[in-house]
Every structure is written in structure tokens, then in C-alpha cells.
Amino acid sequence: MSKIYVTASQKKDEDYFNEIIKLLAIEALLDRYPSHLSGGEKQRVAIGRALLSKPNILLMDEPLASLDTPRKRELMPFLEALSNQVDIPILYVTHSQNEILRLAQHLVVIDEGRVVESDIIERVWASKLMQSWQSFSDKSALFKGTVLEQNDTYGLTKVALTPEHYLWVQHTNADVGEHVRLRVRASDVSISLNRAEKTSIRNILPCVVKSISLGGKGTPRQSVEVVLSLDEERELVATVTQWAIDDLSLKEGQKVYAQIKGVSVSQKDVALEPHL
């Protein structure tokens, strides 16, 4: 009987093949025809084929755009694993802020074929350029945080933003000590002159009014954007009415309290920090 010898190179290729199959969970799909695959399954197989060619860089041009919501939810965890576990630079093209939140480390903004902004995601997200492209409901602040506690009784997760500031958010699948990225929408932030007592609001953060400006949507009397500084590097954004501005006599430099419901920051607003 003749022997079959496997070289070190072949063994390495086989190990890499098995690694990709496991990463994308496509072992059960290998013997199926493409016509029998769902949209999400086809995308996973396509990504696997691309990775098996061992490219120097992986270009993904809106891979979720053609999928319905259930298929997007199906594929997103695999994309997150891909960005964390595969040692290949990924150039990911998207118009989705949710995909940016979940996947990006460095954000490049292109307008009419020109690069108009390029930096780490937190800086670009907070820039005036990015804010000007966000709709009223999309206005938000982005934070890096560390999981401090999991409260299983109430289904909440405690996340430290700074040594003095933390947020209770809806339960997220992260271990204590893990780094996460979270989004706080401007429409979910209210402002108080005093620290409220006996309130249902779980998050009350001391801050300082940095700027007050008219919002991009509605008439000047309807929407006002207030930037609130937590410290020298971290800022919240609140969208309130001009009536609220007048009633509270808000002005720049004033010390106030930002109030955020614990249920307002949901699982879709929290993601594990991608590994560099």
C-alpha cells in the first residue's frame, strides 16, 4: 500500500481552511448548492472563498445592503468575529451607522470622491462633519467604555465611561473588564439643573454645557443641539426644544446634569470594542 505524505505547507493550508470554516460556521453548507443557500449564507460562503485566497487586503463593498433585516442580524456576528480574528486589513464600505459602530476601528469619510475626514472612529463621529450628515434621530455621541458589572436581576450592564462617569445600559453580552463601544442618542438625553431624587432615570451624569446651537431639523424654535462635556475628551449631545433652553436659562459654561434612561441604550447601541 502506498503512503500519502502531507507536507508542512499542505498541513498549514488545511489548518487555515478549517479555521475559516469554523469562523464562518459554514461546514454544514459545503455540500449544498448555491441555489439552496439563503442570502446570509451566500455572503458567508463568499467571504470564506475570499479569505482562502489569502489576500493582502479584503475589500467589502456594502455586504449587507442587499439583505433583509433577519439576514443582516444573522451575518453581523460573523463580520464582528472577522474583524477581530483575521489578521488581514479590511476595507469596509458602508452607509450604515450601525455597521460603523459594530465594526470600524478607523473611519474614512468620502464625499464626491474626495476624502474629507480620516481618523479613529470616536474623533470622526464627534466631528462637525459627521454630525452634519446625521438626521435628527441619528444624532448621537460615541464612547469607549469598560464593563464594570452585570446585573442579572434587572437585565442591565454597568459601563464606565470615565473614572467618574458610568452608564447603566440594557444587558450586553460582555464579560466584566471587557472594553465596549456604545452610542448615546441625543434624543435620549435630557438636561436638569439639579440632581434629581426619587426618579426612574438610572443615569444622571454631571457635566458642563459646552455649546448651544440650532439643530439641523425643524424650525429654530423646535430643535436646539446642546453639547455637554463630561471631561476634556468626552462629550454628550442633547437635542432639546428652544422652550427648554429658555426655561432653564441654559448658557455655555453652566454646570448641569445629563439624564439618560437605562433602557434607552439598547443592545444595538453597544458593541465589543474591535481588537487592533
JSON list of N, CA and C in Angstrom, two decimals, residues 53-107:
[
{"chain": "A", "resi": 53, "resn": "SER", "atom": "N", "xyz": [-8.15, 32.64, -0.38]},
{"chain": "A", "resi": 53, "resn": "SER", "atom": "CA", "xyz": [-7.15, 33.07, -1.36]},
{"chain": "A", "resi": 53, "resn": "SER", "atom": "C", "xyz": [-6.00, 33.82, -0.68]},
{"chain": "A", "resi": 54, "resn": "LYS", "atom": "N", "xyz": [-6.11, 34.02, 0.64]},
{"chain": "A", "resi": 54, "resn": "LYS", "atom": "CA", "xyz": [-5.09, 34.70, 1.45]},
{"chain": "A", "resi": 54, "resn": "LYS", "atom": "C", "xyz": [-4.72, 36.07, 0.86]},
{"chain": "A", "resi": 55, "resn": "PRO", "atom": "N", "xyz": [-5.70, 36.95, 0.76]},
{"chain": "A", "resi": 55, "resn": "PRO", "atom": "CA", "xyz": [-5.43, 38.28, 0.18]},
{"chain": "A", "resi": 55, "resn": "PRO", "atom": "C", "xyz": [-4.62, 39.15, 1.12]},
{"chain": "A", "resi": 56, "resn": "ASN", "atom": "N", "xyz": [-3.96, 40.15, 0.57]},
{"chain": "A", "resi": 56, "resn": "ASN", "atom": "CA", "xyz": [-3.24, 41.12, 1.40]},
{"chain": "A", "resi": 56, "resn": "ASN", "atom": "C", "xyz": [-4.20, 42.11, 2.05]},
{"chain": "A", "resi": 57, "resn": "ILE", "atom": "N", "xyz": [-5.36, 42.31, 1.42]},
{"chain": "A", "resi": 57, "resn": "ILE", "atom": "CA", "xyz": [-6.39, 43.19, 1.96]},
{"chain": "A", "resi": 57, "resn": "ILE", "atom": "C", "xyz": [-7.74, 42.67, 1.47]},
{"chain": "A", "resi": 58, "resn": "LEU", "atom": "N", "xyz": [-8.76, 42.83, 2.30]},
{"chain": "A", "resi": 58, "resn": "LEU", "atom": "CA", "xyz": [-10.09, 42.36, 1.96]},
{"chain": "A", "resi": 58, "resn": "LEU", "atom": "C", "xyz": [-11.00, 43.56, 1.75]},
{"chain": "A", "resi": 59, "resn": "LEU", "atom": "N", "xyz": [-11.57, 43.71, 0.56]},
{"chain": "A", "resi": 59, "resn": "LEU", "atom": "CA", "xyz": [-12.49, 44.80, 0.25]},
{"chain": "A", "resi": 59, "resn": "LEU", "atom": "C", "xyz": [-13.92, 44.27, 0.35]},
{"chain": "A", "resi": 60, "resn": "MET", "atom": "N", "xyz": [-14.71, 44.91, 1.20]},
{"chain": "A", "resi": 60, "resn": "MET", "atom": "CA", "xyz": [-16.11, 44.52, 1.36]},
{"chain": "A", "resi": 60, "resn": "MET", "atom": "C", "xyz": [-16.97, 45.75, 1.06]},
{"chain": "A", "resi": 61, "resn": "ASP", "atom": "N", "xyz": [-17.65, 45.70, -0.08]},
{"chain": "A", "resi": 61, "resn": "ASP", "atom": "CA", "xyz": [-18.45, 46.83, -0.55]},
{"chain": "A", "resi": 61, "resn": "ASP", "atom": "C", "xyz": [-19.92, 46.61, -0.20]},
{"chain": "A", "resi": 62, "resn": "GLU", "atom": "N", "xyz": [-20.34, 47.19, 0.92]},
{"chain": "A", "resi": 62, "resn": "GLU", "atom": "CA", "xyz": [-21.71, 47.10, 1.42]},
{"chain": "A", "resi": 62, "resn": "GLU", "atom": "C", "xyz": [-22.24, 45.66, 1.39]},
{"chain": "A", "resi": 63, "resn": "PRO", "atom": "N", "xyz": [-21.60, 44.74, 2.10]},
{"chain": "A", "resi": 63, "resn": "PRO", "atom": "CA", "xyz": [-22.00, 43.33, 2.04]},
{"chain": "A", "resi": 63, "resn": "PRO", "atom": "C", "xyz": [-23.39, 43.05, 2.60]},
{"chain": "A", "resi": 64, "resn": "LEU", "atom": "N", "xyz": [-23.94, 43.97, 3.40]},
{"chain": "A", "resi": 64, "resn": "LEU", "atom": "CA", "xyz": [-25.26, 43.73, 3.98]},
{"chain": "A", "resi": 64, "resn": "LEU", "atom": "C", "xyz": [-26.38, 44.47, 3.25]},
{"chain": "A", "resi": 65, "resn": "ALA", "atom": "N", "xyz": [-26.02, 45.29, 2.28]},
{"chain": "A", "resi": 65, "resn": "ALA", "atom": "CA", "xyz": [-27.00, 46.18, 1.65]},
{"chain": "A", "resi": 65, "resn": "ALA", "atom": "C", "xyz": [-28.17, 45.44, 1.01]},
{"chain": "A", "resi": 66, "resn": "SER", "atom": "N", "xyz": [-27.91, 44.28, 0.41]},
{"chain": "A", "resi": 66, "resn": "SER", "atom": "CA", "xyz": [-28.96, 43.57, -0.32]},
{"chain": "A", "resi": 66, "resn": "SER", "atom": "C", "xyz": [-29.74, 42.59, 0.55]},
{"chain": "A", "resi": 67, "resn": "LEU", "atom": "N", "xyz": [-29.40, 42.52, 1.84]},
{"chain": "A", "resi": 67, "resn": "LEU", "atom": "CA", "xyz": [-30.04, 41.55, 2.73]},
{"chain": "A", "resi": 67, "resn": "LEU", "atom": "C", "xyz": [-31.18, 42.18, 3.52]},
{"chain": "A", "resi": 68, "resn": "ASP", "atom": "N", "xyz": [-32.19, 41.36, 3.84]},
{"chain": "A", "resi": 68, "resn": "ASP", "atom": "CA", "xyz": [-33.27, 41.85, 4.69]},
{"chain": "A", "resi": 68, "resn": "ASP", "atom": "C", "xyz": [-32.78, 41.86, 6.14]},
{"chain": "A", "resi": 69, "resn": "THR", "atom": "N", "xyz": [-33.59, 42.43, 7.03]},
{"chain": "A", "resi": 69, "resn": "THR", "atom": "CA", "xyz": [-33.16, 42.61, 8.42]},
{"chain": "A", "resi": 69, "resn": "THR", "atom": "C", "xyz": [-32.77, 41.31, 9.12]},
{"chain": "A", "resi": 70, "resn": "PRO", "atom": "N", "xyz": [-33.55, 40.22, 9.01]},
{"chain": "A", "resi": 70, "resn": "PRO", "atom": "CA", "xyz": [-33.14, 38.97, 9.67]},
{"chain": "A", "resi": 70, "resn": "PRO", "atom": "C", "xyz": [-31.79, 38.46, 9.17]},
{"chain": "A", "resi": 71, "resn": "ARG", "atom": "N", "xyz": [-31.53, 38.57, 7.85]},
{"chain": "A", "resi": 71, "resn": "ARG", "atom": "CA", "xyz": [-30.26, 38.09, 7.31]},
{"chain": "A", "resi": 71, "resn": "ARG", "atom": "C", "xyz": [-29.10, 38.99, 7.75]},
{"chain": "A", "resi": 72, "resn": "LYS", "atom": "N", "xyz": [-29.37, 40.29, 7.89]},
{"chain": "A", "resi": 72, "resn": "LYS", "atom": "CA", "xyz": [-28.33, 41.19, 8.39]},
{"chain": "A", "resi": 72, "resn": "LYS", "atom": "C", "xyz": [-27.94, 40.80, 9.81]},
{"chain": "A", "resi": 73, "resn": "ARG", "atom": "N", "xyz": [-28.95, 40.52, 10.63]},
{"chain": "A", "resi": 73, "resn": "ARG", "atom": "CA", "xyz": [-28.68, 40.10, 12.01]},
{"chain": "A", "resi": 73, "resn": "ARG", "atom": "C", "xyz": [-27.92, 38.78, 12.04]},
{"chain": "A", "resi": 74, "resn": "GLU", "atom": "N", "xyz": [-28.21, 37.92, 11.09]},
{"chain": "A", "resi": 74, "resn": "GLU", "atom": "CA", "xyz": [-27.53, 36.62, 11.01]},
{"chain": "A", "resi": 74, "resn": "GLU", "atom": "C", "xyz": [-26.06, 36.79, 10.67]},
{"chain": "A", "resi": 75, "resn": "LEU", "atom": "N", "xyz": [-25.74, 37.71, 9.78]},
{"chain": "A", "resi": 75, "resn": "LEU", "atom": "CA", "xyz": [-24.37, 37.85, 9.28]},
{"chain": "A", "resi": 75, "resn": "LEU", "atom": "C", "xyz": [-23.49, 38.73, 10.17]},
{"chain": "A", "resi": 76, "resn": "MET", "atom": "N", "xyz": [-24.09, 39.69, 10.87]},
{"chain": "A", "resi": 76, "resn": "MET", "atom": "CA", "xyz": [-23.30, 40.65, 11.63]},
{"chain": "A", "resi": 76, "resn": "MET", "atom": "C", "xyz": [-22.33, 40.01, 12.63]},
{"chain": "A", "resi": 77, "resn": "PRO", "atom": "N", "xyz": [-22.74, 39.00, 13.42]},
{"chain": "A", "resi": 77, "resn": "PRO", "atom": "CA", "xyz": [-21.77, 38.40, 14.35]},
{"chain": "A", "resi": 77, "resn": "PRO", "atom": "C", "xyz": [-20.55, 37.82, 13.65]},
{"chain": "A", "resi": 78, "resn": "PHE", "atom": "N", "xyz": [-20.73, 37.30, 12.44]},
{"chain": "A", "resi": 78, "resn": "PHE", "atom": "CA", "xyz": [-19.60, 36.75, 11.70]},
{"chain": "A", "resi": 78, "resn": "PHE", "atom": "C", "xyz": [-18.65, 37.86, 11.23]},
{"chain": "A", "resi": 79, "resn": "LEU", "atom": "N", "xyz": [-19.23, 39.00, 10.85]},
{"chain": "A", "resi": 79, "resn": "LEU", "atom": "CA", "xyz": [-18.39, 40.13, 10.45]},
{"chain": "A", "resi": 79, "resn": "LEU", "atom": "C", "xyz": [-17.61, 40.67, 11.64]},
{"chain": "A", "resi": 80, "resn": "GLU", "atom": "N", "xyz": [-18.26, 40.69, 12.82]},
{"chain": "A", "resi": 80, "resn": "GLU", "atom": "CA", "xyz": [-17.56, 41.13, 14.03]},
{"chain": "A", "resi": 80, "resn": "GLU", "atom": "C", "xyz": [-16.40, 40.18, 14.35]},
{"chain": "A", "resi": 81, "resn": "ALA", "atom": "N", "xyz": [-16.65, 38.88, 14.26]},
{"chain": "A", "resi": 81, "resn": "ALA", "atom": "CA", "xyz": [-15.59, 37.90, 14.51]},
{"chain": "A", "resi": 81, "resn": "ALA", "atom": "C", "xyz": [-14.47, 38.05, 13.49]},
{"chain": "A", "resi": 82, "resn": "LEU", "atom": "N", "xyz": [-14.84, 38.33, 12.26]},
{"chain": "A", "resi": 82, "resn": "LEU", "atom": "CA", "xyz": [-13.87, 38.50, 11.18]},
{"chain": "A", "resi": 82, "resn": "LEU", "atom": "C", "xyz": [-12.93, 39.66, 11.48]},
{"chain": "A", "resi": 83, "resn": "SER", "atom": "N", "xyz": [-13.50, 40.79, 11.91]},
{"chain": "A", "resi": 83, "resn": "SER", "atom": "CA", "xyz": [-12.68, 41.97, 12.18]},
{"chain": "A", "resi": 83, "resn": "SER", "atom": "C", "xyz": [-11.75, 41.77, 13.36]},
{"chain": "A", "resi": 84, "resn": "ASN", "atom": "N", "xyz": [-12.12, 40.85, 14.27]},
{"chain": "A", "resi": 84, "resn": "ASN", "atom": "CA", "xyz": [-11.32, 40.63, 15.47]},
{"chain": "A", "resi": 84, "resn": "ASN", "atom": "C", "xyz": [-10.30, 39.51, 15.33]},
{"chain": "A", "resi": 85, "resn": "GLN", "atom": "N", "xyz": [-10.59, 38.51, 14.47]},
{"chain": "A", "resi": 85, "resn": "GLN", "atom": "CA", "xyz": [-9.79, 37.29, 14.48]},
{"chain": "A", "resi": 85, "resn": "GLN", "atom": "C", "xyz": [-8.91, 37.08, 13.24]},
{"chain": "A", "resi": 86, "resn": "VAL", "atom": "N", "xyz": [-9.23, 37.74, 12.14]},
{"chain": "A", "resi": 86, "resn": "VAL", "atom": "CA", "xyz": [-8.47, 37.54, 10.91]},
{"chain": "A", "resi": 86, "resn": "VAL", "atom": "C", "xyz": [-7.43, 38.64, 10.77]},
{"chain": "A", "resi": 87, "resn": "ASP", "atom": "N", "xyz": [-6.18, 38.25, 10.62]},
{"chain": "A", "resi": 87, "resn": "ASP", "atom": "CA", "xyz": [-5.08, 39.22, 10.55]},
{"chain": "A", "resi": 87, "resn": "ASP", "atom": "C", "xyz": [-4.90, 39.73, 9.12]},
{"chain": "A", "resi": 88, "resn": "ILE", "atom": "N", "xyz": [-5.98, 40.31, 8.59]},
{"chain": "A", "resi": 88, "resn": "ILE", "atom": "CA", "xyz": [-5.96, 40.88, 7.24]},
{"chain": "A", "resi": 88, "resn": "ILE", "atom": "C", "xyz": [-6.66, 42.24, 7.31]},
{"chain": "A", "resi": 89, "resn": "PRO", "atom": "N", "xyz": [-6.05, 43.31, 6.80]},
{"chain": "A", "resi": 89, "resn": "PRO", "atom": "CA", "xyz": [-6.75, 44.60, 6.78]},
{"chain": "A", "resi": 89, "resn": "PRO", "atom": "C", "xyz": [-8.05, 44.49, 5.99]},
{"chain": "A", "resi": 90, "resn": "ILE", "atom": "N", "xyz": [-9.12, 45.07, 6.52]},
{"chain": "A", "resi": 90, "resn": "ILE", "atom": "CA", "xyz": [-10.42, 45.03, 5.85]},
{"chain": "A", "resi": 90, "resn": "ILE", "atom": "C", "xyz": [-10.85, 46.45, 5.52]},
{"chain": "A", "resi": 91, "resn": "LEU", "atom": "N", "xyz": [-11.09, 46.71, 4.24]},
{"chain": "A", "resi": 91, "resn": "LEU", "atom": "CA", "xyz": [-11.64, 47.98, 3.79]},
{"chain": "A", "resi": 91, "resn": "LEU", "atom": "C", "xyz": [-13.13, 47.77, 3.59]},
{"chain": "A", "resi": 92, "resn": "TYR", "atom": "N", "xyz": [-13.93, 48.34, 4.47]},
{"chain": "A", "resi": 92, "resn": "TYR", "atom": "CA", "xyz": [-15.37, 48.06, 4.52]},
{"chain": "A", "resi": 92, "resn": "TYR", "atom": "C", "xyz": [-16.13, 49.32, 4.12]},
{"chain": "A", "resi": 93, "resn": "VAL", "atom": "N", "xyz": [-16.89, 49.23, 3.04]},
{"chain": "A", "resi": 93, "resn": "VAL", "atom": "CA", "xyz": [-17.66, 50.37, 2.53]},
{"chain": "A", "resi": 93, "resn": "VAL", "atom": "C", "xyz": [-19.10, 50.24, 3.01]},
{"chain": "A", "resi": 94, "resn": "THR", "atom": "N", "xyz": [-19.62, 51.30, 3.62]},
{"chain": "A", "resi": 94, "resn": "THR", "atom": "CA", "xyz": [-21.00, 51.25, 4.11]},
{"chain": "A", "resi": 94, "resn": "THR", "atom": "C", "xyz": [-21.57, 52.66, 4.29]},
{"chain": "A", "resi": 95, "resn": "HIS", "atom": "N", "xyz": [-22.90, 52.73, 4.27]},
{"chain": "A", "resi": 95, "resn": "HIS", "atom": "CA", "xyz": [-23.62, 53.96, 4.62]},
{"chain": "A", "resi": 95, "resn": "HIS", "atom": "C", "xyz": [-24.33, 53.80, 5.96]},
{"chain": "A", "resi": 96, "resn": "SER", "atom": "N", "xyz": [-24.17, 52.64, 6.59]},
{"chain": "A", "resi": 96, "resn": "SER", "atom": "CA", "xyz": [-24.89, 52.31, 7.82]},
{"chain": "A", "resi": 96, "resn": "SER", "atom": "C", "xyz": [-24.10, 52.71, 9.06]},
{"chain": "A", "resi": 97, "resn": "GLN", "atom": "N", "xyz": [-24.68, 53.58, 9.88]},
{"chain": "A", "resi": 97, "resn": "GLN", "atom": "CA", "xyz": [-24.02, 53.96, 11.12]},
{"chain": "A", "resi": 97, "resn": "GLN", "atom": "C", "xyz": [-23.94, 52.80, 12.09]},
{"chain": "A", "resi": 98, "resn": "ASN", "atom": "N", "xyz": [-24.91, 51.89, 12.04]},
{"chain": "A", "resi": 98, "resn": "ASN", "atom": "CA", "xyz": [-24.88, 50.74, 12.93]},
{"chain": "A", "resi": 98, "resn": "ASN", "atom": "C", "xyz": [-23.70, 49.82, 12.59]},
{"chain": "A", "resi": 99, "resn": "GLU", "atom": "N", "xyz": [-23.43, 49.63, 11.30]},
{"chain": "A", "resi": 99, "resn": "GLU", "atom": "CA", "xyz": [-22.29, 48.81, 10.89]},
{"chain": "A", "resi": 99, "resn": "GLU", "atom": "C", "xyz": [-20.97, 49.48, 11.29]},
{"chain": "A", "resi": 100, "resn": "ILE", "atom": "N", "xyz": [-20.92, 50.80, 11.18]},
{"chain": "A", "resi": 100, "resn": "ILE", "atom": "CA", "xyz": [-19.73, 51.54, 11.61]},
{"chain": "A", "resi": 100, "resn": "ILE", "atom": "C", "xyz": [-19.49, 51.31, 13.10]},
{"chain": "A", "resi": 101, "resn": "LEU", "atom": "N", "xyz": [-20.56, 51.44, 13.89]},
{"chain": "A", "resi": 101, "resn": "LEU", "atom": "CA", "xyz": [-20.47, 51.25, 15.33]},
{"chain": "A", "resi": 101, "resn": "LEU", "atom": "C", "xyz": [-19.93, 49.87, 15.68]},
{"chain": "A", "resi": 102, "resn": "ARG", "atom": "N", "xyz": [-20.41, 48.84, 14.99]},
{"chain": "A", "resi": 102, "resn": "ARG", "atom": "CA", "xyz": [-20.08, 47.47, 15.34]},
{"chain": "A", "resi": 102, "resn": "ARG", "atom": "C", "xyz": [-18.71, 47.02, 14.82]},
{"chain": "A", "resi": 103, "resn": "LEU", "atom": "N", "xyz": [-18.24, 47.61, 13.72]},
{"chain": "A", "resi": 103, "resn": "LEU", "atom": "CA", "xyz": [-17.09, 47.02, 13.03]},
{"chain": "A", "resi": 103, "resn": "LEU", "atom": "C", "xyz": [-15.86, 47.92, 12.91]},
{"chain": "A", "resi": 104, "resn": "ALA", "atom": "N", "xyz": [-16.04, 49.23, 12.85]},
{"chain": "A", "resi": 104, "resn": "ALA", "atom": "CA", "xyz": [-14.94, 50.11, 12.45]},
{"chain": "A", "resi": 104, "resn": "ALA", "atom": "C", "xyz": [-13.93, 50.37, 13.57]},
{"chain": "A", "resi": 105, "resn": "GLN", "atom": "N", "xyz": [-12.68, 50.51, 13.18]},
{"chain": "A", "resi": 105, "resn": "GLN", "atom": "CA", "xyz": [-11.61, 50.98, 14.05]},
{"chain": "A", "resi": 105, "resn": "GLN", "atom": "C", "xyz": [-11.15, 52.36, 13.58]},
{"chain": "A", "resi": 106, "resn": "HIS", "atom": "N", "xyz": [-11.02, 52.51, 12.29]},
{"chain": "A", "resi": 106, "resn": "HIS", "atom": "CA", "xyz": [-10.61, 53.77, 11.67]},
{"chain": "A", "resi": 106, "resn": "HIS", "atom": "C", "xyz": [-11.67, 54.13, 10.64]},
{"chain": "A", "resi": 107, "resn": "LEU", "atom": "N", "xyz": [-12.11, 55.38, 10.64]},
{"chain": "A", "resi": 107, "resn": "LEU", "atom": "CA", "xyz": [-13.21, 55.79, 9.77]},
{"chain": "A", "resi": 107, "resn": "LEU", "atom": "C", "xyz": [-12.73, 56.82, 8.75]}
]
